[in-house]
């Protein structure tokens, strides 16, 4: 079942992807009540395998979250990723590079944010911003952002070769749903602090971002670091789809509890 889900949502290497043609409101054959029950089960199972990943301390999992403003990256972290033991989960939010980050190449801060052995890393935005934003806003010449496809493919290949599994999720919302969510955020005193004027200026650049995402997903989806396009108009679909894929990957990693050095048989604690 999960295999079918993964096949349905994965971006195939080098095939044309027109993101705006992919459905944002697909329910993937699920219903809301059933999906909520299923999600808590899946989160429990994720926590179980993650415990073994931490104990084994050999492999890492990196989960990259990309998507437009209000596509639900924060919500996903809150509802799904925090179900695991937070001692072994490292959530990193990537903002506009500042201070020392600007004194280095763009992958510098990313490499430092990579999960250690035994950890799950969750990136809320990522090195992909360094391709999207400069492209859409015309901050650097095309040859500069374009060669970054190659850099990130090689960077991710290196991480994979050295023991990190990588899953990348593009949370796909419609133009209308983004409008509703941004408006709600502004109108609600509990969330209005989150409003950022750049959310509105980026919204005006919707078609340019669509084009940039389409090419980026195609250029950087690889078997060792695949992109999944997640229908994200419904939060419950988004959460369950990502949780199922993460659980499947963790299980495939098959982490083993370390064996005690000597037999514990006969040891009595006094
Ligand atoms: P948020 O919407 O709270 O995630 O805000 C983060 C903002 O930082 C977004 O507008 C991103 O586009 C922006 N951002 C993150 N990383 C980069 C980057 N490497 N270059 C330019 N802008 C970035
Ligand atoms: Mg924002």
XYZ file of N, CA and C and ligand atoms in Angstrom:
834
model
N 0.817 -1.220 0.000
C 0.000 0.000 0.000
C 0.851 1.271 0.000
N 1.851 1.297 0.918
C 2.712 2.487 0.987
C 3.514 2.611 -0.299
N 3.873 1.442 -0.839
C 4.639 1.466 -2.078
C 3.848 2.155 -3.186
N 2.546 1.855 -3.218
C 1.695 2.479 -4.226
C 1.599 3.988 -4.010
N 1.472 4.372 -2.734
C 1.409 5.797 -2.390
C 2.694 6.499 -2.837
N 3.811 5.861 -2.546
C 5.092 6.462 -2.904
C 5.217 6.599 -4.419
N 4.789 5.565 -5.123
C 4.853 5.613 -6.591
C 3.969 6.717 -7.151
N 2.815 6.887 -6.505
C 1.850 7.891 -6.979
C 2.383 9.317 -6.787
N 3.116 9.544 -5.703
C 3.483 10.916 -5.347
C 4.910 11.310 -5.742
N 5.723 10.311 -6.056
C 7.141 10.618 -6.295
C 7.338 11.351 -7.631
N 8.330 12.199 -7.664
C 8.701 12.900 -8.910
C 9.759 12.057 -9.600
N 9.475 11.688 -10.833
C 10.441 10.837 -11.535
C 11.514 11.689 -12.192
N 12.721 11.183 -12.019
C 13.902 11.893 -12.498
C 13.758 12.347 -13.950
N 14.014 13.616 -14.165
C 14.066 14.184 -15.522
C 12.753 14.181 -16.302
N 11.665 13.673 -15.710
C 10.386 13.746 -16.439
C 9.792 15.130 -16.243
N 9.105 15.652 -17.247
C 8.496 16.974 -17.067
C 7.491 16.951 -15.914
N 7.546 17.950 -15.060
C 6.555 18.071 -13.988
C 5.966 19.472 -14.131
N 4.668 19.539 -14.258
C 4.039 20.849 -14.210
C 3.298 20.882 -12.891
N 3.942 21.488 -11.868
C 3.364 21.389 -10.523
C 1.923 21.883 -10.477
N 1.625 22.905 -11.237
C 0.270 23.439 -11.163
C -0.770 22.464 -11.730
N -0.324 21.435 -12.419
C -1.258 20.410 -12.926
C -1.501 19.303 -11.891
N -0.642 19.222 -10.879
C -0.823 18.162 -9.872
C -1.921 18.594 -8.918
N -2.829 17.673 -8.545
C -3.928 18.075 -7.659
C -3.421 18.453 -6.266
N -4.034 19.508 -5.725
C -3.670 19.932 -4.362
C -4.689 19.406 -3.350
N -5.868 18.975 -3.856
C -6.945 18.598 -2.932
C -7.280 17.109 -2.992
N -6.380 16.317 -3.588
C -6.590 14.871 -3.639
C -6.678 14.329 -2.211
N -7.625 13.409 -1.965
C -7.701 12.818 -0.613
C -7.063 11.430 -0.593
N -6.511 11.022 -1.700
C -5.766 9.766 -1.801
C -6.598 8.557 -1.360
N -7.904 8.697 -1.507
C -8.803 7.591 -1.163
C -9.105 7.481 0.322
N -8.691 8.464 1.119
C -8.911 8.401 2.566
C -10.091 9.294 2.966
N -10.616 9.056 4.187
C -11.595 10.001 4.732
C -11.028 10.582 6.024
N -11.552 11.744 6.401
C -10.933 12.516 7.466
C -10.882 11.765 8.808
N -11.991 11.163 9.207
C -12.005 10.493 10.514
C -11.052 9.300 10.540
N -11.141 8.503 9.475
C -10.269 7.331 9.396
C -8.809 7.757 9.395
N -8.513 8.831 8.667
C -7.122 9.273 8.526
C -6.563 9.747 9.863
N -7.401 10.368 10.675
C -6.906 10.861 11.970
C -6.520 9.699 12.882
N -7.382 8.653 12.897
C -7.072 7.458 13.696
C -5.794 6.800 13.193
N -5.720 6.691 11.878
C -4.552 6.057 11.251
C -3.276 6.840 11.581
N -3.376 8.173 11.578
C -2.192 8.993 11.834
C -1.625 8.723 13.225
N -2.492 8.617 14.234
C -1.906 8.402 15.568
C -1.237 7.030 15.636
N -1.796 6.068 14.914
C -1.155 4.740 14.884
C 0.225 4.833 14.212
N 0.252 5.533 13.079
C 1.510 5.637 12.323
C 2.567 6.387 13.137
N 2.145 7.446 13.848
C 3.107 8.201 14.660
C 3.681 7.304 15.766
N 2.841 6.501 16.367
C 3.322 5.563 17.394
C 4.359 4.607 16.819
N 4.103 4.124 15.611
C 5.043 3.185 14.977
C 6.346 3.888 14.588
N 6.218 5.158 14.166
C 7.430 5.931 13.845
C 8.301 6.062 15.084
N 7.665 6.379 16.210
C 8.416 6.572 17.460
C 9.138 5.282 17.845
N 8.478 4.147 17.616
C 9.077 2.856 17.960
C 10.354 2.611 17.157
N 10.279 2.852 15.834
C 11.465 2.583 15.001
C 12.539 3.638 15.256
N 12.112 4.868 15.507
C 13.091 5.931 15.757
C 13.895 5.645 17.021
N 13.243 5.036 17.995
C 13.944 4.650 19.223
C 15.113 3.714 18.885
N 14.861 2.793 17.965
C 15.916 1.855 17.552
C 17.007 2.573 16.754
N 16.580 3.559 15.959
C 17.560 4.322 15.164
C 18.540 5.037 16.100
N 17.987 5.629 17.160
C 18.828 6.330 18.144
C 19.766 5.358 18.844
N 19.211 4.201 19.226
C 20.019 3.219 19.953
C 21.142 2.689 19.067
N 20.810 2.452 17.810
C 21.803 1.916 16.879
C 22.904 2.932 16.588
N 22.508 4.203 16.440
C 23.438 5.321 16.221
C 24.404 5.109 15.050
N 23.876 4.576 13.945
C 24.708 4.350 12.756
C 24.201 5.110 11.536
N 22.883 5.244 11.438
C 22.305 5.834 10.229
C 21.538 7.106 10.596
N 21.303 7.949 9.593
C 20.535 9.186 9.807
C 19.429 9.280 8.768
N 18.408 10.014 9.136
C 17.338 10.301 8.180
C 17.164 11.810 8.082
N 17.168 12.324 6.869
C 16.950 13.754 6.649
C 15.633 13.955 5.903
N 14.745 14.722 6.523
C 13.448 15.019 5.913
C 13.442 16.503 5.528
N 13.318 16.776 4.244
C 13.333 18.160 3.759
C 11.895 18.589 3.443
N 11.489 19.715 4.023
C 10.142 20.234 3.755
C 10.241 21.540 2.983
N 9.631 21.551 1.831
C 9.547 22.777 1.046
C 8.081 23.040 0.717
N 7.775 24.248 0.373
C 6.398 24.589 -0.001
C 6.214 26.073 0.183
N 5.160 26.569 -0.387
C 4.901 28.004 -0.317
C 4.524 28.394 1.102
N 4.425 29.702 1.338
C 3.969 30.168 2.643
C 2.586 29.583 2.907
N 2.368 29.183 4.156
C 1.076 28.618 4.587
C 0.763 27.270 3.921
N 1.788 26.592 3.425
C 1.530 25.269 2.850
C 1.488 24.202 3.949
N 1.905 24.575 5.164
C 1.755 23.640 6.285
C 3.035 22.990 6.769
N 4.171 23.612 6.493
C 5.436 23.028 6.935
C 5.508 22.994 8.465
N 5.156 24.128 9.089
C 5.187 24.176 10.566
C 4.185 23.195 11.175
N 3.008 23.145 10.590
C 1.961 22.259 11.095
C 2.394 20.803 11.029
N 3.062 20.462 9.955
C 3.529 19.092 9.786
C 4.564 18.739 10.858
N 5.466 19.672 11.120
C 6.476 19.434 12.155
C 5.765 19.225 13.497
N 4.783 20.089 13.767
C 4.066 20.041 15.056
C 3.234 18.772 15.205
N 2.554 18.380 14.150
C 1.624 17.259 14.270
C 2.250 15.895 14.062
N 3.305 15.840 13.270
C 3.849 14.530 12.914
C 5.222 14.288 13.541
N 6.137 15.239 13.336
C 7.524 14.976 13.729
C 7.703 14.967 15.246
N 6.883 15.734 15.949
C 7.052 15.798 17.406
C 6.507 14.544 18.100
N 5.936 13.629 17.322
C 5.503 12.353 17.914
C 6.691 11.471 18.250
N 7.843 11.791 17.669
C 9.036 10.986 17.945
C 9.749 11.542 19.179
N 10.741 10.820 19.657
C 11.505 11.271 20.833
C 12.342 12.491 20.426
N 12.043 13.640 21.024
C 12.685 14.873 20.567
C 14.190 14.874 20.828
N 14.664 13.977 21.702
C 16.109 13.899 21.930
C 16.843 13.435 20.665
N 16.112 12.805 19.761
C 16.761 12.298 18.545
C 16.268 12.967 17.287
N 15.529 14.052 17.447
C 15.011 14.758 16.269
C 15.557 16.175 16.283
N 16.092 16.587 15.165
C 16.646 17.936 15.089
C 15.901 18.706 14.015
N 15.101 19.666 14.460
C 14.338 20.480 13.514
C 15.111 21.766 13.258
N 15.324 22.097 11.997
C 16.051 23.326 11.665
C 15.195 24.169 10.716
N 14.989 25.429 11.086
C 14.251 26.361 10.225
C 15.258 27.223 9.475
N 15.193 27.185 8.180
C 16.111 28.017 7.389
C 15.436 29.328 7.014
N 16.049 30.407 7.446
C 15.535 31.753 7.148
C 16.457 32.419 6.126
N 16.175 33.671 5.798
C 17.057 34.410 4.885
C 18.466 34.397 5.494
N 19.481 33.996 4.730
C 20.834 33.926 5.295
C 21.249 35.273 5.893
N 21.866 35.199 7.067
C 22.261 36.431 7.759
C 23.610 36.208 8.424
N 24.266 37.303 8.793
C 25.505 37.256 9.562
C 26.537 36.353 8.923
N 27.073 35.459 9.747
C 28.177 34.609 9.298
C 27.759 33.704 8.130
N 26.476 33.386 8.054
C 25.995 32.523 6.952
C 26.300 33.153 5.598
N 26.251 34.472 5.568
C 26.488 35.160 4.295
C 27.968 35.200 3.925
N 28.811 34.876 4.899
C 30.262 34.894 4.634
C 30.743 33.572 4.045
N 29.814 32.619 3.903
C 30.207 31.291 3.417
C 29.394 30.895 2.197
N 29.781 29.771 1.592
C 28.967 29.248 0.495
C 27.618 28.799 1.056
N 26.628 28.651 0.171
C 25.257 28.431 0.640
C 25.026 27.067 1.284
N 25.927 26.112 1.013
C 25.733 24.789 1.627
C 26.363 24.678 3.011
N 27.113 25.688 3.385
C 27.839 25.649 4.658
C 26.889 25.450 5.839
N 25.853 26.277 5.889
C 24.948 26.167 7.038
C 24.125 24.865 6.981
N 23.918 24.379 5.757
C 23.136 23.147 5.604
C 23.922 21.951 6.125
N 25.202 21.917 5.777
C 25.999 20.767 6.193
C 26.053 20.668 7.722
N 26.152 21.838 8.361
C 26.188 21.833 9.831
C 24.859 21.409 10.439
N 23.794 21.564 9.667
C 22.464 21.234 10.186
C 22.080 19.778 9.910
N 22.994 19.023 9.290
C 22.658 17.631 8.951
C 22.533 16.773 10.198
N 21.628 15.805 10.167
C 21.452 14.946 11.337
C 22.687 14.086 11.599
N 23.033 13.959 12.868
C 24.134 13.073 13.259
C 23.661 11.622 13.156
N 24.564 10.684 13.305
C 24.173 9.268 13.269
C 23.167 8.985 14.377
N 22.089 8.349 14.006
C 21.040 8.046 14.977
C 19.950 9.100 15.038
N 20.176 10.224 14.351
C 19.192 11.319 14.421
C 18.287 11.376 13.193
N 17.125 11.968 13.426
C 16.257 12.363 12.311
C 16.373 13.881 12.212
N 16.726 14.381 11.045
C 16.790 15.829 10.823
C 15.567 16.261 10.040
N 14.957 17.342 10.472
C 13.810 17.867 9.737
C 14.135 19.295 9.342
N 14.168 19.547 8.058
C 14.489 20.899 7.577
C 13.221 21.580 7.100
N 12.907 22.672 7.783
C 11.785 23.511 7.391
C 12.362 24.589 6.473
N 12.238 24.385 5.190
C 12.979 25.048 4.125
C 14.415 24.508 4.144
N 15.207 24.872 3.142
C 16.463 24.148 2.971
C 17.365 24.850 1.966
N 18.391 24.109 1.510
C 19.270 24.609 0.451
C 18.493 24.885 -0.842
N 17.287 24.330 -0.954
C 16.505 24.591 -2.173
C 16.064 26.052 -2.281
N 16.000 26.737 -1.137
C 15.700 28.183 -1.188
C 16.793 28.930 -1.948
N 17.996 28.373 -1.922
C 19.126 29.035 -2.576
C 19.099 28.886 -4.091
N 18.176 28.071 -4.572
C 17.948 28.004 -6.020
C 16.696 28.812 -6.362
N 15.638 28.597 -5.564
C 14.344 29.218 -5.869
C 14.377 30.743 -5.768
N 14.812 31.240 -4.607
C 14.704 32.683 -4.345
C 15.584 33.502 -5.293
N 16.873 33.159 -5.422
C 17.693 33.938 -6.355
C 17.155 33.894 -7.782
N 16.604 32.756 -8.165
C 16.051 32.644 -9.525
C 14.845 33.567 -9.697
N 13.860 33.400 -8.796
C 12.598 34.136 -8.956
C 12.806 35.634 -8.784
N 13.708 35.996 -7.864
C 13.909 37.423 -7.611
C 15.052 38.028 -8.417
N 15.659 37.210 -9.251
C 16.728 37.706 -10.118
C 17.923 38.248 -9.343
N 18.301 37.563 -8.252
C 19.369 38.087 -7.385
C 20.768 37.770 -7.905
N 20.868 36.707 -8.685
C 22.180 36.327 -9.232
C 21.970 35.927 -10.695
N 23.030 35.919 -11.494
C 22.871 35.496 -12.892
C 22.386 34.038 -12.971
N 21.723 33.708 -14.061
C 21.162 32.364 -14.208
C 22.209 31.272 -14.033
N 23.417 31.490 -14.578
C 24.423 30.419 -14.491
C 24.750 30.087 -13.026
N 24.592 31.072 -12.148
C 24.924 30.842 -10.727
C 23.887 29.939 -10.065
N 22.587 30.259 -10.197
C 21.606 29.380 -9.547
C 21.465 28.062 -10.283
N 21.691 28.078 -11.608
C 21.497 26.845 -12.377
C 22.526 25.769 -12.016
N 23.769 26.184 -11.789
C 24.771 25.159 -11.477
C 24.545 24.564 -10.085
N 23.691 25.219 -9.306
C 23.392 24.689 -7.967
C 22.599 23.382 -8.023
N 21.898 23.109 -9.104
C 21.250 21.798 -9.251
C 22.310 20.707 -9.090
N 23.405 20.920 -9.788
C 24.487 19.926 -9.748
C 25.082 19.852 -8.351
N 25.299 21.037 -7.733
C 25.855 21.024 -6.368
C 24.971 20.222 -5.420
N 23.676 20.480 -5.437
C 22.819 19.826 -4.441
C 22.669 18.340 -4.746
N 22.665 17.994 -6.018
C 22.613 16.552 -6.335
C 23.856 15.860 -5.781
N 25.012 16.476 -5.994
C 26.259 15.861 -5.520
C 26.326 15.849 -3.991
N 25.883 16.939 -3.374
C 25.873 17.032 -1.905
C 24.996 15.919 -1.317
N 23.818 15.764 -1.886
C 22.892 14.751 -1.364
C 23.411 13.345 -1.646
N 24.075 13.174 -2.788
C 24.670 11.859 -3.081
C 25.737 11.526 -2.043
N 26.533 12.528 -1.695
C 27.575 12.303 -0.691
C 26.949 11.920 0.651
N 25.913 12.646 1.050
C 25.251 12.318 2.327
C 24.704 10.889 2.286
N 24.085 10.542 1.165
C 23.504 9.198 1.044
C 24.607 8.140 1.103
N 25.702 8.383 0.399
C 26.814 7.428 0.398
C 27.360 7.212 1.806
N 27.274 8.263 2.615
C 27.868 8.200 3.960
C 26.854 7.828 5.042
N 25.653 7.390 4.636
C 24.745 6.818 5.637
C 23.522 7.640 6.002
N 23.176 8.633 5.178
C 21.961 9.408 5.457
C 20.898 9.101 4.408
N 19.739 8.697 4.863
C 18.594 8.571 3.943
C 17.978 9.958 3.797
N 17.497 10.272 2.611
C 16.928 11.607 2.372
C 15.540 11.482 1.749
N 14.581 12.180 2.354
C 13.223 12.268 1.799
C 12.888 13.737 1.654
N 12.339 14.119 0.503
C 12.040 15.535 0.278
C 10.555 15.675 -0.074
N 9.885 16.552 0.643
C 8.453 16.722 0.435
C 8.147 18.142 -0.028
N 7.447 18.232 -1.142
C 6.928 19.527 -1.586
C 5.456 19.566 -1.198
N 5.102 20.439 -0.247
C 3.720 20.548 0.212
C 2.989 21.452 -0.764
N 2.041 20.839 -1.453
C 1.443 21.484 -2.625
C 0.057 22.035 -2.277
N -0.036 23.362 -2.158
C -1.345 23.987 -1.885
C -1.794 24.806 -3.094
N -3.100 25.029 -3.168
C -3.634 25.831 -4.270
C -3.517 27.315 -3.920
N -3.632 28.119 -4.939
C -3.605 29.573 -4.798
C -4.717 30.025 -3.852
N -5.893 29.411 -3.989
C -7.052 29.784 -3.153
C -6.852 29.427 -1.696
N -6.362 28.216 -1.466
C -6.161 27.790 -0.074
C -5.084 28.652 0.578
N -4.072 29.021 -0.183
C -3.066 29.900 0.414
C -3.694 31.233 0.829
N -4.553 31.756 -0.036
C -5.214 33.033 0.293
C -6.009 32.900 1.593
N -6.807 31.847 1.701
C -7.626 31.647 2.908
C -6.760 31.552 4.163
N -5.685 30.786 4.046
C -4.832 30.582 5.233
C -4.084 31.851 5.625
N -3.588 32.592 4.619
C -2.866 33.835 4.950
C -3.822 34.850 5.570
N -5.057 34.890 5.033
C -6.046 35.830 5.570
C -6.394 35.472 7.020
N -6.572 34.173 7.257
C -6.929 33.704 8.604
C -5.803 34.052 9.591
N -4.596 33.879 9.109
C -3.422 34.175 9.937
C -3.409 35.654 10.336
N -3.748 36.521 9.390
C -3.757 37.969 9.652
C -4.889 38.340 10.600
N -6.049 37.717 10.395
C -7.245 38.097 11.161
C -7.238 37.567 12.595
N -6.520 36.490 12.828
C -6.536 35.876 14.157
C -5.419 36.456 15.032
N -5.785 37.098 16.170
C -4.749 37.708 17.019
C -3.721 36.699 17.542
N -4.103 35.413 17.585
C -3.161 34.385 18.047
C -2.077 34.092 17.011
N -2.358 34.418 15.749
C -1.374 34.064 14.717
C -0.892 35.260 13.907
N -1.443 36.447 14.187
C -1.089 37.582 13.324
C 0.400 37.934 13.424
N 1.036 37.540 14.524
C 2.476 37.803 14.653
C 3.267 37.081 13.566
N 2.677 36.007 13.022
C 3.383 35.217 12.002
C 3.391 35.907 10.649
N 2.504 36.893 10.497
C 2.404 37.513 9.178
C 3.717 38.200 8.797
N 4.124 37.945 7.567
C 5.358 38.530 7.066
C 5.001 39.176 5.713
N 5.299 40.467 5.546
C 4.931 41.125 4.277
C 5.443 40.363 3.056
N 6.570 39.628 3.232
C 7.114 38.898 2.074
C 6.167 37.774 1.639
N 5.273 37.340 2.543
C 4.303 36.307 2.141
C 3.435 36.842 0.998
N 3.092 38.125 1.084
C 2.213 38.711 0.060
C 2.976 39.017 -1.222
N 4.217 39.492 -1.067
C 4.973 39.776 -2.298
C 5.344 38.461 -2.999
N 5.636 37.404 -2.210
C 5.916 36.107 -2.838
C 4.667 35.557 -3.530
N 3.510 35.836 -2.934
C 2.256 35.360 -3.541
C 2.046 35.984 -4.922
N 2.473 37.229 -5.038
C 2.354 37.882 -6.358
C 3.251 37.206 -7.392
N 4.266 36.530 -6.902
C 5.188 35.862 -7.829
C 4.809 34.393 -8.044
N 3.562 34.055 -7.748
C 3.094 32.656 -7.804
C 3.523 31.924 -9.086
N 3.239 32.472 -10.278
C 3.595 31.718 -11.500
C 5.101 31.514 -11.649
N 5.875 32.495 -11.229
C 7.331 32.348 -11.355
C 7.832 31.247 -10.411
N 7.256 31.185 -9.208
C 7.636 30.111 -8.287
C 7.183 28.753 -8.821
N 6.009 28.715 -9.446
C 5.508 27.437 -9.986
C 6.494 26.894 -11.016
N 6.960 27.788 -11.865
C 7.908 27.385 -12.907
C 9.237 26.939 -12.284
N 9.665 27.701 -11.275
C 10.940 27.382 -10.624
C 10.841 26.036 -9.889
N 9.739 25.798 -9.216
C 9.564 24.528 -8.506
C 9.513 23.363 -9.491
N 8.796 23.566 -10.605
C 8.650 22.480 -11.578
C 10.024 21.991 -12.035
N 10.879 22.928 -12.385
C 12.198 22.537 -12.874
C 13.058 21.951 -11.756
N 12.954 22.570 -10.599
C 13.768 22.123 -9.463
C 13.439 20.687 -9.055
N 12.152 20.364 -9.016
C 11.750 19.014 -8.606
C 12.280 17.984 -9.600
N 12.186 18.340 -10.855
C 12.628 17.424 -11.907
C 14.154 17.256 -11.876
N 14.854 18.341 -11.686
C 16.322 18.311 -11.740
C 16.958 17.659 -10.521
N 16.226 17.608 -9.420
C 16.889 17.151 -8.185
C 16.195 15.967 -7.521
N 15.231 15.356 -8.206
C 14.640 14.130 -7.663
C 15.478 12.962 -8.157
N 16.028 12.230 -7.258
C 16.894 11.108 -7.601
C 16.538 9.942 -6.687
N 16.835 8.713 -7.107
C 16.445 7.566 -6.270
C 16.967 7.678 -4.832
N 18.149 8.250 -4.641
C 18.698 8.336 -3.287
C 18.174 9.565 -2.544
N 17.449 10.443 -3.221
C 16.912 11.645 -2.563
C 15.674 12.118 -3.326
N 14.611 11.301 -3.273
C 13.436 11.599 -4.098
C 12.590 12.744 -3.552
N 11.935 13.430 -4.469
C 10.926 14.422 -4.118
C 9.549 13.772 -4.168
N 8.712 14.102 -3.192
C 7.307 13.702 -3.216
C 6.461 14.965 -3.250
N 5.474 14.999 -4.136
C 4.541 16.132 -4.183
C 3.318 15.741 -3.359
N 3.127 16.423 -2.244
C 2.077 16.062 -1.286
C 0.874 16.991 -1.441
N -0.292 16.430 -1.758
C -1.480 17.294 -1.826
C -1.734 17.878 -0.441
N -1.693 19.216 -0.320
C -1.648 19.802 1.032
C -2.786 20.779 1.314
N -3.822 20.758 0.465
C -4.987 21.602 0.785
C -5.689 21.100 2.043
N -5.683 19.774 2.231
C -6.257 19.184 3.446
C -5.123 18.778 4.379
N -5.164 19.361 5.579
C -4.055 19.095 6.507
C -3.961 17.613 6.863
N -5.116 16.968 6.997
C -5.102 15.564 7.418
C -4.531 14.654 6.333
N -4.696 15.038 5.062
C -4.105 14.253 3.969
C -2.586 14.451 3.995
N -2.204 15.717 4.088
C -0.783 16.086 4.141
C -0.068 15.309 5.255
N -0.628 15.359 6.466
C 0.035 14.735 7.613
C 0.165 13.220 7.440
N -0.928 12.596 7.016
C -0.890 11.133 6.917
C 0.015 10.676 5.779
N -0.010 11.388 4.651
C 0.820 10.976 3.510
C 2.300 11.044 3.896
N 2.699 12.146 4.521
C 4.118 12.290 4.893
C 4.481 11.266 5.970
N 3.618 11.113 6.965
C 3.918 10.183 8.065
C 4.099 8.758 7.535
N 3.254 8.358 6.618
C 3.352 6.988 6.089
C 4.674 6.775 5.348
N 5.081 7.778 4.580
C 6.322 7.628 3.807
C 7.532 7.627 4.753
N 7.493 8.495 5.762
C 8.604 8.532 6.724
C 8.694 7.194 7.475
N 7.551 6.676 7.905
C 7.560 5.389 8.618
C 8.115 4.285 7.725
N 7.691 4.274 6.472
C 8.147 3.241 5.545
C 9.667 3.299 5.390
N 10.190 4.516 5.300
C 11.643 4.680 5.138
C 12.383 4.211 6.398
N 11.853 4.617 7.558
C 12.493 4.208 8.817
C 12.525 2.683 8.931
N 11.416 2.072 8.543
C 11.359 0.604 8.627
C 12.348 -0.022 7.672
N 12.470 0.580 6.474
C 13.398 0.047 5.488
C 14.847 0.182 5.969
N 15.109 1.197 6.790
C 16.461 1.371 7.337
C 16.787 0.245 8.313
N 15.735 -0.334 8.884
C 15.854 -1.514 9.729
C 16.906 -1.379 10.840
N 16.821 -0.314 11.641
C 17.827 -0.137 12.692
C 17.742 -1.244 13.744
N 18.905 -1.643 14.219
C 18.999 -2.752 15.174
C 19.471 -2.253 16.528
N 18.867 -2.773 17.590
C 19.362 -2.449 18.930
C 20.764 -3.035 19.061
N 21.708 -2.290 19.642
C 23.062 -2.842 19.783
C 23.033 -4.072 20.682
N 23.914 -5.023 20.383
C 24.010 -6.218 21.227
C 24.847 -5.881 22.457
N 24.455 -6.342 23.627
C 25.298 -6.115 24.801
C 26.652 -6.782 24.592
N 27.708 -6.182 25.138
C 29.052 -6.705 24.878
C 29.241 -8.123 25.399
N 28.810 -8.330 26.640
C 28.927 -9.691 27.188
C 27.524 -10.175 27.500
N 27.409 -11.451 27.698
C 26.094 -11.964 28.052
C 25.650 -11.360 29.383
N 24.373 -10.971 29.427
C 23.853 -10.381 30.666
C 23.280 -11.465 31.572
N 23.331 -12.698 31.056
C 22.721 -13.793 31.813
C 23.419 -13.959 33.159
N 22.651 -14.039 34.187
C 23.241 -14.298 35.504
C 23.637 -13.047 36.253
N 23.641 -11.867 35.603
C 24.010 -10.639 36.326
C 22.875 -10.248 37.242
N 23.175 -10.053 38.511
C 22.160 -9.632 39.491
C 22.521 -8.231 39.975
N 21.576 -7.322 39.868
C 21.818 -5.976 40.382
C 21.576 -5.983 41.891
N 22.607 -5.578 42.634
C 22.482 -5.633 44.110
C 21.813 -4.375 44.643
P 9.209 31.443 6.790
O 8.108 31.734 5.818
O 8.870 31.781 8.191
O 9.757 30.058 6.634
O 10.352 32.496 6.421
C 11.552 32.195 5.895
C 11.824 33.142 4.749
O 13.197 33.043 4.492
C 11.087 32.735 3.488
O 10.555 33.851 2.858
C 12.185 32.110 2.639
O 11.997 32.262 1.259
C 13.394 32.856 3.117
N 14.636 32.089 2.920
C 15.010 30.958 3.529
N 16.201 30.532 3.059
C 16.584 31.422 2.123
C 17.716 31.528 1.267
N 18.700 30.630 1.310
N 17.772 32.568 0.434
C 16.786 33.488 0.398
N 15.687 33.440 1.171
C 15.588 32.431 2.026
Mg 6.839 33.308 5.306
